[in-house]
Coordinates of C-alpha atoms and ligand atoms in Angstrom, one line a residue:
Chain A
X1 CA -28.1 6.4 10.4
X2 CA -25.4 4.6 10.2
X3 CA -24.5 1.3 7.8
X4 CA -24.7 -1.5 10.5
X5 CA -26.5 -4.2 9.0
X6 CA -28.1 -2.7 6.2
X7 CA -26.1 -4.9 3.4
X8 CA -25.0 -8.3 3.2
X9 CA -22.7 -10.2 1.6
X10 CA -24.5 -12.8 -0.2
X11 CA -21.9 -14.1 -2.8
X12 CA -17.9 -14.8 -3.1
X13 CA -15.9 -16.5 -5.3
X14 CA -12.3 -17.1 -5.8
X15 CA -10.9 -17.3 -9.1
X16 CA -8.4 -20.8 -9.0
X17 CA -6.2 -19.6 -11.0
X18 CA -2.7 -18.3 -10.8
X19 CA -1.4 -18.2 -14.0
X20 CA -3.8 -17.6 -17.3
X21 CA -1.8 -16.4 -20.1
X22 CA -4.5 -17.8 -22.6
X23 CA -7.0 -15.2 -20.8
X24 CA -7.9 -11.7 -20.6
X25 CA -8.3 -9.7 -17.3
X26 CA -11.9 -8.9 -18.2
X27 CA -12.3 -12.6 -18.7
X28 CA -11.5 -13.4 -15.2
X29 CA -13.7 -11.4 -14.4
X30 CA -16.7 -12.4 -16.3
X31 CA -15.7 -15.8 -14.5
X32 CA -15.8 -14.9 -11.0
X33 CA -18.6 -12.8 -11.8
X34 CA -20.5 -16.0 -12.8
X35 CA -18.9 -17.6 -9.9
X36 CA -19.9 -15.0 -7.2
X37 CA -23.3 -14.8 -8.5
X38 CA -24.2 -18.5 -8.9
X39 CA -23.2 -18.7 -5.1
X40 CA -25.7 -16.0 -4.1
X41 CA -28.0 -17.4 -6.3
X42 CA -28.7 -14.3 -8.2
X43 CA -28.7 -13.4 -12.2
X44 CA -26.8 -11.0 -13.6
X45 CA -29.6 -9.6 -15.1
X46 CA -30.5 -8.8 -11.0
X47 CA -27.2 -6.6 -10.9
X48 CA -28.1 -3.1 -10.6
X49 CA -24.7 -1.4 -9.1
X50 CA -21.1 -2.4 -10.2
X51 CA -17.7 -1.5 -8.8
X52 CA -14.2 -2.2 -10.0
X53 CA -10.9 -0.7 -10.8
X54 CA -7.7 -3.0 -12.2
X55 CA -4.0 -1.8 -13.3
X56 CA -4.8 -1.4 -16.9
X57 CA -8.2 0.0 -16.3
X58 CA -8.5 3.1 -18.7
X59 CA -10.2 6.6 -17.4
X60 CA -13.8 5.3 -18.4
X61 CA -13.0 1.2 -17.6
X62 CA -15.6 1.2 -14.9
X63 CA -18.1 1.7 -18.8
X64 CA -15.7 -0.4 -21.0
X65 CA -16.6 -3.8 -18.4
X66 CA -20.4 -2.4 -18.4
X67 CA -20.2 -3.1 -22.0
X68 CA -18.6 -6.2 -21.7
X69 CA -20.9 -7.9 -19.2
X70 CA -23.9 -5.8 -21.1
X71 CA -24.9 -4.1 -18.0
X72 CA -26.5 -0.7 -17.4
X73 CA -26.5 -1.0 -13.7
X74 CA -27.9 2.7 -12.0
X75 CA -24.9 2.8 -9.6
X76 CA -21.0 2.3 -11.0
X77 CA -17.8 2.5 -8.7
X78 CA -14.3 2.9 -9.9
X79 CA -12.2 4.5 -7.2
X80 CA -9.1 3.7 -7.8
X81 CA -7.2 3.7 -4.5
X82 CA -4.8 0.9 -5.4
X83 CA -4.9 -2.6 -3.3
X84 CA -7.4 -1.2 -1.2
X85 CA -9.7 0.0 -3.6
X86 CA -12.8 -3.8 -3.3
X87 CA -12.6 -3.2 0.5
X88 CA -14.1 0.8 -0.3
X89 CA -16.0 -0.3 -3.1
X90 CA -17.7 -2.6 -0.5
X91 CA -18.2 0.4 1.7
X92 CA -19.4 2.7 -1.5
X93 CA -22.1 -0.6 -2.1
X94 CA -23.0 -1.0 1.1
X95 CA -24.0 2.9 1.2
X96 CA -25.6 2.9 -2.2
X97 CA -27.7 -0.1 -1.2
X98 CA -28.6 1.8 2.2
X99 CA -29.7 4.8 0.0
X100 CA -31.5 3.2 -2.3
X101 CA -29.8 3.7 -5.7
X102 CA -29.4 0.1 -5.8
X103 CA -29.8 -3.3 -4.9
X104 CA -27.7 -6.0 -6.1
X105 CA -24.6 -4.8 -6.5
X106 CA -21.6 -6.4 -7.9
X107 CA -18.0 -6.0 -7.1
X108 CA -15.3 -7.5 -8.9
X109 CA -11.4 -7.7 -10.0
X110 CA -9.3 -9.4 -12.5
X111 CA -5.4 -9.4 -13.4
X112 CA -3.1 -11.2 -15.7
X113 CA 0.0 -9.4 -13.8
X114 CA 1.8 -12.8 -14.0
X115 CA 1.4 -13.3 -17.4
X116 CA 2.4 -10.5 -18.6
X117 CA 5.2 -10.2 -16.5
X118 CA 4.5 -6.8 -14.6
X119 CA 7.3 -5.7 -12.4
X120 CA 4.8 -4.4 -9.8
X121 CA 7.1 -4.0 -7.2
X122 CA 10.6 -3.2 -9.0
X123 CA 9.7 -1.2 -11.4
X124 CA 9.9 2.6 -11.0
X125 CA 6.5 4.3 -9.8
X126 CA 6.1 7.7 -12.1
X127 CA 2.9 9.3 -12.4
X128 CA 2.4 12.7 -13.8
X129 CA 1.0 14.5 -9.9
X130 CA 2.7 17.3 -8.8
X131 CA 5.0 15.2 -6.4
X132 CA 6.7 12.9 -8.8
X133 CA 9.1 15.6 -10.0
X134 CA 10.3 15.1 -6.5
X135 CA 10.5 11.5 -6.2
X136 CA 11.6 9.7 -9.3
X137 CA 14.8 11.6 -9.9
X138 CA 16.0 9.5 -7.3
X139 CA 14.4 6.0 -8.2
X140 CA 11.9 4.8 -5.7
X141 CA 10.4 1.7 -6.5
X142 CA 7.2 0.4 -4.6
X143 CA 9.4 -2.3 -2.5
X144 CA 11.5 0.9 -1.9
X145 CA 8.9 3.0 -0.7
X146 CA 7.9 -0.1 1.9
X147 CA 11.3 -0.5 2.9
X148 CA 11.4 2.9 4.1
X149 CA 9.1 2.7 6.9
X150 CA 10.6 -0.6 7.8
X151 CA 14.0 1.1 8.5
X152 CA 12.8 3.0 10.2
X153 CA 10.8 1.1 12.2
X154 CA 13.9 -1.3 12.8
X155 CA 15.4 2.3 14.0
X156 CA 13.2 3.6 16.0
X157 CA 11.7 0.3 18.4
X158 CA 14.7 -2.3 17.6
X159 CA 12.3 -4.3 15.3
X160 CA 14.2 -7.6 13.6
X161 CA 14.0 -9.1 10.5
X162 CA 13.8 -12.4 12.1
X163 CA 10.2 -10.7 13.8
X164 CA 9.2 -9.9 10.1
X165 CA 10.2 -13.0 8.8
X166 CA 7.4 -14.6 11.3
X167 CA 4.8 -12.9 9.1
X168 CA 5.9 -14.7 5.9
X169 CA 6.4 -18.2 7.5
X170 CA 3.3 -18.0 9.3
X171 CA 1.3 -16.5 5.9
X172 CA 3.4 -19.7 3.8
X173 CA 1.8 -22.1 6.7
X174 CA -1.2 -21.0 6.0
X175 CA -0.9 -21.1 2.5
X176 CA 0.2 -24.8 2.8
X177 CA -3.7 -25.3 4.2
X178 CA -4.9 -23.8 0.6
X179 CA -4.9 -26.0 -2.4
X180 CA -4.7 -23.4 -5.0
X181 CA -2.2 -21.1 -3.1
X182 CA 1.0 -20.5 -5.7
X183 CA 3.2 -21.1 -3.1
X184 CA 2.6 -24.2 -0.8
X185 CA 6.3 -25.4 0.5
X186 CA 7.0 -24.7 4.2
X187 CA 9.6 -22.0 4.8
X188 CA 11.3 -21.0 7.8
X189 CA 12.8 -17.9 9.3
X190 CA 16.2 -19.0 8.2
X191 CA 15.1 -19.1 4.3
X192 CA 13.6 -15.7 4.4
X193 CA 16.5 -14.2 6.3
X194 CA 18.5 -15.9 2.8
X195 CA 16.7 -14.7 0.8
X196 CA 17.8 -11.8 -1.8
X197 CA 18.0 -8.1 -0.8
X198 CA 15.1 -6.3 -2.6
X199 CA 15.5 -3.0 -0.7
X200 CA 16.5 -3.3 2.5
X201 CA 15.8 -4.5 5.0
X202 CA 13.3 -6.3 2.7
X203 CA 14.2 -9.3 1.2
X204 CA 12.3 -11.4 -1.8
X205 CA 10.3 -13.8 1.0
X206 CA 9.1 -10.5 2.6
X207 CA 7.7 -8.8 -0.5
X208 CA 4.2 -10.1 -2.1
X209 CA 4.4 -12.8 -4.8
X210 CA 3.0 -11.5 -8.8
X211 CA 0.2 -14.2 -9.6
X212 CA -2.6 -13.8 -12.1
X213 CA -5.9 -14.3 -10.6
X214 CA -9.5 -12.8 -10.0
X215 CA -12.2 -12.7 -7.5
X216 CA -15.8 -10.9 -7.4
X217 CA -18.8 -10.9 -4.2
X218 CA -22.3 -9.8 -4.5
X219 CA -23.8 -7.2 -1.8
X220 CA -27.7 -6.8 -1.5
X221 CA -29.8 -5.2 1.4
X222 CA -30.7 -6.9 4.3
X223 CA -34.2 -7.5 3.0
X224 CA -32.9 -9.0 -0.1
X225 CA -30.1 -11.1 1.8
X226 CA -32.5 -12.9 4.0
X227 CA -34.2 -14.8 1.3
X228 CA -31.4 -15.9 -0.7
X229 CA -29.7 -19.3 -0.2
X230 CA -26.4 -18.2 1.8
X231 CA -25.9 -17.0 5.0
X232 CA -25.4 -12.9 4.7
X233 CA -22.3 -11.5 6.0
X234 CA -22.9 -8.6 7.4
X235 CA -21.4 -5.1 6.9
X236 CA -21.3 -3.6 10.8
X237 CA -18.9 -0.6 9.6
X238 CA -16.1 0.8 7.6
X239 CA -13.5 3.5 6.8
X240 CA -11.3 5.0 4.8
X241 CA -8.4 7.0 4.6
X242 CA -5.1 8.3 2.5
X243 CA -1.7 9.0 4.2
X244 CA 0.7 11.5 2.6
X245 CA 3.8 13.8 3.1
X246 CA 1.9 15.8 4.9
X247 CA 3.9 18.7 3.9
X248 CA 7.2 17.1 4.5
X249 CA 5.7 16.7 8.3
X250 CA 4.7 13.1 8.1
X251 CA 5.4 10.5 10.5
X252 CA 6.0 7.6 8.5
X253 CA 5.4 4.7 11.1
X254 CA 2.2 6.0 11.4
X255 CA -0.7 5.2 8.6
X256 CA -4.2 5.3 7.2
X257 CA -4.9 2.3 9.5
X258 CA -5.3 4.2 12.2
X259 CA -7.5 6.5 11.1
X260 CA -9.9 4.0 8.7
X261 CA -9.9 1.4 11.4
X262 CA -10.8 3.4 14.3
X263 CA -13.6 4.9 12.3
X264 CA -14.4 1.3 11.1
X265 CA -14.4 -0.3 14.9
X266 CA -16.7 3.0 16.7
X267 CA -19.2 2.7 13.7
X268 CA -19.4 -1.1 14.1
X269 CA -19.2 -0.8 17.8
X270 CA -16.8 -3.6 18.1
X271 CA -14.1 -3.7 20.4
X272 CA -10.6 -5.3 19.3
X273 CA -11.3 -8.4 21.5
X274 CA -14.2 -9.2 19.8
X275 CA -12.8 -10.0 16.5
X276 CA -11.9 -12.9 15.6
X277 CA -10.0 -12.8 12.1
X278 CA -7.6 -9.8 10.7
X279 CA -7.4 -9.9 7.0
X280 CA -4.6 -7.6 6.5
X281 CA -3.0 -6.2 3.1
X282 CA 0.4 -8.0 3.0
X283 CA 1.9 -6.3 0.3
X284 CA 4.9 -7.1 2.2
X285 CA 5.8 -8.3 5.8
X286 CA 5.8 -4.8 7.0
X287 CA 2.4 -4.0 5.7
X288 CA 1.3 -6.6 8.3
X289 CA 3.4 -5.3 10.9
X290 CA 2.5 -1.6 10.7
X291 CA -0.9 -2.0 9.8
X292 CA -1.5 -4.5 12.9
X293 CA -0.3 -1.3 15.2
X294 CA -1.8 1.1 13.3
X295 CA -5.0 -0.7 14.0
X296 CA -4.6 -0.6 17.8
X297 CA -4.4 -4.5 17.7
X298 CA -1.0 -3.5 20.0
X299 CA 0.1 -0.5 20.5
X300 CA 3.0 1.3 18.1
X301 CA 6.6 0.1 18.3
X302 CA 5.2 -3.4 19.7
X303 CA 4.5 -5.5 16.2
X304 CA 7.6 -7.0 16.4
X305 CA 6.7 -9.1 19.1
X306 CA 3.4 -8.8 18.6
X307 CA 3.8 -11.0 15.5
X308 CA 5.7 -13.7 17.2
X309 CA 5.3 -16.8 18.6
X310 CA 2.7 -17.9 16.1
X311 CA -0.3 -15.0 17.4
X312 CA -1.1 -14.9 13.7
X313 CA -1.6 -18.6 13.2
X314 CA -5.0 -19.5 12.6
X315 CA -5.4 -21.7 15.5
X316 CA -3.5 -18.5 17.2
X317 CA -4.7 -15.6 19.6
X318 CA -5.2 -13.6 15.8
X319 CA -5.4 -15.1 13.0
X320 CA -4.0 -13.0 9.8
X321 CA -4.6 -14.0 6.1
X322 CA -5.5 -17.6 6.7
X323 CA -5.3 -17.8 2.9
X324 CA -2.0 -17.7 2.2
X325 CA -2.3 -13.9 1.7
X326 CA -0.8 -11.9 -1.2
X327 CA 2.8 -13.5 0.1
X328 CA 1.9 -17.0 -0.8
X329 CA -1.6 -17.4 -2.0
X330 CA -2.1 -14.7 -5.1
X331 CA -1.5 -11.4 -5.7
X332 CA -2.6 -10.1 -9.3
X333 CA -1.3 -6.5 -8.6
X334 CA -4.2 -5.7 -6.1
X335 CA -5.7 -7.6 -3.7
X336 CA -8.3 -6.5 -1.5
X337 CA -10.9 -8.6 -3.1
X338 CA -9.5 -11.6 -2.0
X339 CA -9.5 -10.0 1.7
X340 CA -13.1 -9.6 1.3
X341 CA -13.6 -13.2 0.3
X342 CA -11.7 -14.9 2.7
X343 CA -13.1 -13.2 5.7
X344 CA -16.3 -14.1 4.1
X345 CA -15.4 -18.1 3.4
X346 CA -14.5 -18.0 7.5
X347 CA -17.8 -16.2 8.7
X348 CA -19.5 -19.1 7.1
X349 CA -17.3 -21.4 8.5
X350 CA -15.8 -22.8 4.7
X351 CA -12.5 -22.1 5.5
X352 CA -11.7 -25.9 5.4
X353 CA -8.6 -26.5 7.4
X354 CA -7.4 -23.2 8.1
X355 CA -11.2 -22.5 9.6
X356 CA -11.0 -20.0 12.6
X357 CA -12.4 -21.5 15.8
X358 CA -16.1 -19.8 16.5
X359 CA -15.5 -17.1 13.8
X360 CA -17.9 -14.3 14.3
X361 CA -16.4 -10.9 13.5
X362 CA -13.6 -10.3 10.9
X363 CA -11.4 -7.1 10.3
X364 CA -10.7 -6.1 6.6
X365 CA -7.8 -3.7 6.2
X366 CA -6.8 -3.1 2.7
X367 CA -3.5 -0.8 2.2
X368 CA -3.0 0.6 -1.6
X369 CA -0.5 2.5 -2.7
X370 CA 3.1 3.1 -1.7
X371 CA 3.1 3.4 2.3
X372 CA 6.8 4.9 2.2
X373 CA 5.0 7.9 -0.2
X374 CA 1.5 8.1 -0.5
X375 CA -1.1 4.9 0.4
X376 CA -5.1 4.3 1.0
X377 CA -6.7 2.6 3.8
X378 CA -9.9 0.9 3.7
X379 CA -11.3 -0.8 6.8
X380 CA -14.0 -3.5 6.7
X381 CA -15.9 -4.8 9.9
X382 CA -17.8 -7.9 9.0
X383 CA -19.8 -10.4 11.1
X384 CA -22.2 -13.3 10.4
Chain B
X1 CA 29.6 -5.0 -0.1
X2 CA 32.5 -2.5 -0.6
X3 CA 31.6 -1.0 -3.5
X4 CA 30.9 3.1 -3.2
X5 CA 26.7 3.2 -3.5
X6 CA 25.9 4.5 -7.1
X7 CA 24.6 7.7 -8.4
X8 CA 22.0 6.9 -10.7
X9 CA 21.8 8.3 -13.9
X10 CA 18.3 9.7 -13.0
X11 CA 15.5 10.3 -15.0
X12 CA 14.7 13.9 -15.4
X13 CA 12.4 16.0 -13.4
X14 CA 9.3 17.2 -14.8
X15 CA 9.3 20.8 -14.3
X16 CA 6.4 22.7 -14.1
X17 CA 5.7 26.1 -13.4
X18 CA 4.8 25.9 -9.8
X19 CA 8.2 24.5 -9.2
X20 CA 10.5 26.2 -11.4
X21 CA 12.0 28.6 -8.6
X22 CA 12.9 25.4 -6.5
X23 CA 14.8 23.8 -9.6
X24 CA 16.6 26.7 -10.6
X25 CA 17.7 27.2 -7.1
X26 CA 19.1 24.4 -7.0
X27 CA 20.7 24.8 -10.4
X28 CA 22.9 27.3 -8.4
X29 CA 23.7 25.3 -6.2
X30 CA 20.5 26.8 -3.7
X31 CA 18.6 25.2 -1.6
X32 CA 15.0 27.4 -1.1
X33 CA 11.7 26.2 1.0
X34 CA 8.3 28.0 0.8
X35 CA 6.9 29.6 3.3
X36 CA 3.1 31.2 3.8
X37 CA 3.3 35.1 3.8
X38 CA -0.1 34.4 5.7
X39 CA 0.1 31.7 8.4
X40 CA 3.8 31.3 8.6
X41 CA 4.0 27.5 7.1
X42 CA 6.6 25.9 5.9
X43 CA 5.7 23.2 2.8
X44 CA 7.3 20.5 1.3
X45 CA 7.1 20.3 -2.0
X46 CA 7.3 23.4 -3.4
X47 CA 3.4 24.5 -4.6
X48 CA 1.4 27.6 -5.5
X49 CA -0.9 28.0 -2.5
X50 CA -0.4 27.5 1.0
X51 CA -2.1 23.8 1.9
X52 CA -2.6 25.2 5.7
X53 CA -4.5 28.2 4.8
X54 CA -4.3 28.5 0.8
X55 CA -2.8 31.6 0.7
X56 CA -0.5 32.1 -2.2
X57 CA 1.7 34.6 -0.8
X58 CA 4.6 32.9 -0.5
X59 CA 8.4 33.6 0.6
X60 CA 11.2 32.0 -0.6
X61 CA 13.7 30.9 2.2
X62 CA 17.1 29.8 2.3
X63 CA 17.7 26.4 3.9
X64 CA 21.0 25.2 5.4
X65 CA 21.4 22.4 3.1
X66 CA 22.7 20.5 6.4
X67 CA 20.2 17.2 7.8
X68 CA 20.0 14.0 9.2
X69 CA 19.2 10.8 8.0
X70 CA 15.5 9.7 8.9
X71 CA 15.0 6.9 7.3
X72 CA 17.4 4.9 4.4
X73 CA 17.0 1.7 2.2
X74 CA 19.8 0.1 0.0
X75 CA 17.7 -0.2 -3.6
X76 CA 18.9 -3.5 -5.0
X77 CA 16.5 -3.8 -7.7
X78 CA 14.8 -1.2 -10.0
X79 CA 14.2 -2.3 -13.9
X80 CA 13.6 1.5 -14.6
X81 CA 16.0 2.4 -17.4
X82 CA 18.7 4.8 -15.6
X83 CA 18.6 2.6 -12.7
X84 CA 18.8 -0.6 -13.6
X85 CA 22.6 -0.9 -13.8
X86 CA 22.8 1.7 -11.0
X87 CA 21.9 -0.9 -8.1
X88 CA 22.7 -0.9 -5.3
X89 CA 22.1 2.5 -4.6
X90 CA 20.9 4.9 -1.3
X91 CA 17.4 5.9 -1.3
X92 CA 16.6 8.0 2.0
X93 CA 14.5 10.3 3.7
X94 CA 16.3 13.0 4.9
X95 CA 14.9 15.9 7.2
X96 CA 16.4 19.2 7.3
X97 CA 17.5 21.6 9.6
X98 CA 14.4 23.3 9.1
X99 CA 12.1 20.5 9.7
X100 CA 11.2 19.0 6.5
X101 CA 11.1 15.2 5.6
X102 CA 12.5 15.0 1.8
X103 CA 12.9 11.8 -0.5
X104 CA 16.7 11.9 -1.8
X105 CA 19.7 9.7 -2.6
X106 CA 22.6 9.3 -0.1
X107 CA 26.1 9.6 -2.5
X108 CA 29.5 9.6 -2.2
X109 CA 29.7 6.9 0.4
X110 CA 29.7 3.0 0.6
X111 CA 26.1 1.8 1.6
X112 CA 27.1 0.8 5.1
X113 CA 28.6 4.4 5.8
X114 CA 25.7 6.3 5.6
X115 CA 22.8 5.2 8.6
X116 CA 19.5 6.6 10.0
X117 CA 20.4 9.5 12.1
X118 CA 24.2 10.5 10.6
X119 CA 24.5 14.4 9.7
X120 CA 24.1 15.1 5.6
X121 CA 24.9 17.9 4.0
X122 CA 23.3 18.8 0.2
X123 CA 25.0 17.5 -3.0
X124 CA 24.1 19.8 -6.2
X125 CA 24.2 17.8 -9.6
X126 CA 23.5 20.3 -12.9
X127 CA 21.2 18.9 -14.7
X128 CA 21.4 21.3 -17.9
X129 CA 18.7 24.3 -18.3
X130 CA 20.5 26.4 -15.5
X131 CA 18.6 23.3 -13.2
X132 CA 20.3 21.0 -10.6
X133 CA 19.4 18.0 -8.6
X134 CA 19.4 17.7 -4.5
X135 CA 21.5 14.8 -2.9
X136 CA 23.0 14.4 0.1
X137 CA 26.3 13.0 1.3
X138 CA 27.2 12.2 5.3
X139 CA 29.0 15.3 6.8
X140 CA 32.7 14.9 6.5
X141 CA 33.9 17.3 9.1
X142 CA 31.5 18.5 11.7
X143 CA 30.8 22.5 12.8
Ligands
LIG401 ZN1 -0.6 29.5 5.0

């Protein structure tokens, strides 16, 4: 049996802010907690199942924001996947709910990456695995790591930085439609192209802005969902993956997308022609790029013009991120929460003026991790 | 730019004893790769078991030290101490003769000399404890 239909979403909210030094992550979270649940119309006495992960979560901080919320829900998620990690959880609660082990479950993020100044991007990426004796010797940085498969990208299929740059002006448009974007000033081609090398061939306008900010939804079953005040969101089918080395073997243009999403689209049974909104990681303009091939939304070595001519728009043939996305909207370190929500804000059709024309079925792709070294996939397909 | 592209001062590697044969290798001035007594595989990085058959009969082989270029960014921001004053410096993938993908630093050239697909050869640094560091540089005169 599969998960079509057998959870809802049935609660979202958006946490306005973008800068909160006089908060705590777990604050922002308690907020959009309140936030998410007031829109389903549920307690938090009602929620029975929990998932979250954040930057300074601890081994056991999956208990630690139990204890702050004073919950003792009979199903917890922390997989900690990076970016991607709310677009599995919802997956993990969808299947939880399905099995019975819960029924309300709440899923949740907060950050204060802004505020405290975290060089997300720029700053080196140890760890103590096996493979960082291999790796930081020679100073990858997460942009780096990005900037890696673009090269080569660039080498292999002749893909421009002026076809990347599309991504972040169209992503800036969008975030123009979004009152509390951070970033809201129209930009063009020409000001990303000036912009400051990073790591080439990424420059600042390509890579992901550092924003504070917080977001939660509520999943139930479809009994539940049916007799509360919104209109569910369905879950019709998701996947997951991880891409790696692969021994030294890897192709590096290819990525988890393509494995999460095509076991995303055959379990939802949804063809790419049906879908009407991509919400796509955009750690940085690449991410969009790769991850839209990866996908099979065109095949590999045509993103470049794939991207162009404003397909991604959201009065375009896609819309992608019609938020603003993590290059001009928010991003507090991870974001696939927010992916979650918008998708879910334009399946109800509250997307104000950004709203997607007749929007029925939304991809969610989230991409953690460093996709120049080792990264997560997590593939959502939602419908209302 | 026309400056020559850095060599970091790098933060150490942390050893373990799974790897120690690949560092010390390198320390003089030898490049090794693992290969599965069992099923033949060649792995990168260096580990204890085979990850196509997890066999942990393993042989040591010698590898050219010559490669090419497969993929390359100029780094021009990293706040990690060692690096930070280092910028702009090579960061590359380079795959070997034998087949392997490795993350490195292009040295020994100005940023615009070194580009996806140009021949590298291995550049040994000691790093103390009778251990070395792999970089590459492009090939200066060709076999
Ligand atoms: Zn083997």
């Amino acid at each position: 049996m599969g998960l079509a239909r057998q959870a809802a979403i049935v609660g979202v909210y958006e946490h306005p802010t973008r800068f909160a030094p006089n908060k705590t992550a777990f604050q922002l979270m308690a907020e959009s907690a309140r936030g998410a649940l007031a829109d389903a119309g549920l307690s938090l006495k009602e929620v029975d199942g929990l998932c979250s992960t954040g930057l300074g979560f601890g081994a056991t901080g999956i208990v630690s924001l139990c204890e702050y919320l004073n919950l003792k829900p009979g199903f917890v998620d922390s997989t900690a996947i990076g970016g991607a990690s709310f677009v599995a959880h919802a997956a993990h609660a969808a299947a939880a709910i399905a099995a019975g082990l819960c029924s309300v479950v709440l899923i949740v993020y907060g950050s204060t990456a802004a505020s405290q100044r975290l060089a997300i991007g720029t700053a080196g990426i140890g760890s103590a695995d096996p493979a960082d004796q291999y790796e930081t010797p020679f100073g990858p940085t997460t942009v780096a790591s990005y900037a890696l498969v673009a090269a080569r990208h660039m080498h292999e299929y002749g893909t421009t930085a002026e076809q990347l740059a599309e991504i972040a002006v169209t992503t800036r448009m969008h975030a123009g439609l979004n009152p509390q974007a951070k970033y809201r000033e129209p930009i063009t081609v020409e000001d990303v192209l000036a912009s400051r090398t990073i790591a080439s061939p990424l420059r600042l306008l390509d890579c992901c802005i550092i924003s504070d900010g917080a977001g939660a939804f509520v999943m139930t079953s479809a009994e539940r969902a049916r007799e509360l005040r919104r209109r569910p969101i369905w879950l019709l089918g998701a996947g997951e993956a991880v891409g790696h080395g692969e021994g030294g073997l890897r192709d590096y243009l290819e990525t988890a997308a393509a494995q999460s999403g095509r076991a995303a689209l055959a379990r939802a049974g949804v063809a790419h022609r049906e879908i009407d909104l991509a919400m796509i990681y955009d750690s940085f303009t690449i991410t969009v790029l790769v991850t839209l091939e990866n996908l099979g939304f065109c095949r590999r070595g045509e993103g470049g013009s794939f991207v162009s001519g404003g397909r991604l728009r959201f009065d375009g043939a896609l819309p992608v991120n019609t938020d603003g996305g993590g290059l001009s909207s928010n991003h507090p370190g991870m974001r696939g929460v927010f992916l979650v929500i918008e998708a879910v804000r334009q399946l109800r059709g509250e997307a104000g003026p950004a709203q997607v024309r007749d929007c029925r079925i939304a991809l969610v792709h989230g991409t953690g991790g460093t996709l120049g070294l080792r990264h997560s996939g997590a593939t959502l397909v939602l419908a209302n | 730019m026309s400056q020559q592209a850095n060599v970091p001062s790098r933060p150490r590697p942390r050893i373990d004893e799974e790897s120690r044969p690949w560092w010390e290798a390198l320390g003089r001035r030898e490049l090794y790769l693992q290969r599965c007594l069992e099923c033949g595989a060649l792995r990168w990085y260096p580990r204890a078991l085979c990850p196509e058959c997890l066999c942990d009969r393993t042989q040591w082989v010698r590898a050219s030290g010559r490669g090419k270029v497969y993929s390359l960014t100029t780094v021009h921001q990293n706040q990690t101490p060692g690096f930070a004053g280092a910028t702009p410096y090579l960061l590359a993938y380079v795959e070997l003769e034998e087949g392997v993908r490795i993350l490195t630093n292009v040295v020994n050239c100005r940023p615009e000399e070194a580009t996806i697909g140009a021949s590298v050869e291995a550049v040994f640094q000691d790093i103390g404890n009778q251990t070395g560091l792999l970089s590459f540089q492009p090939t200066r005169q060709q076999a």
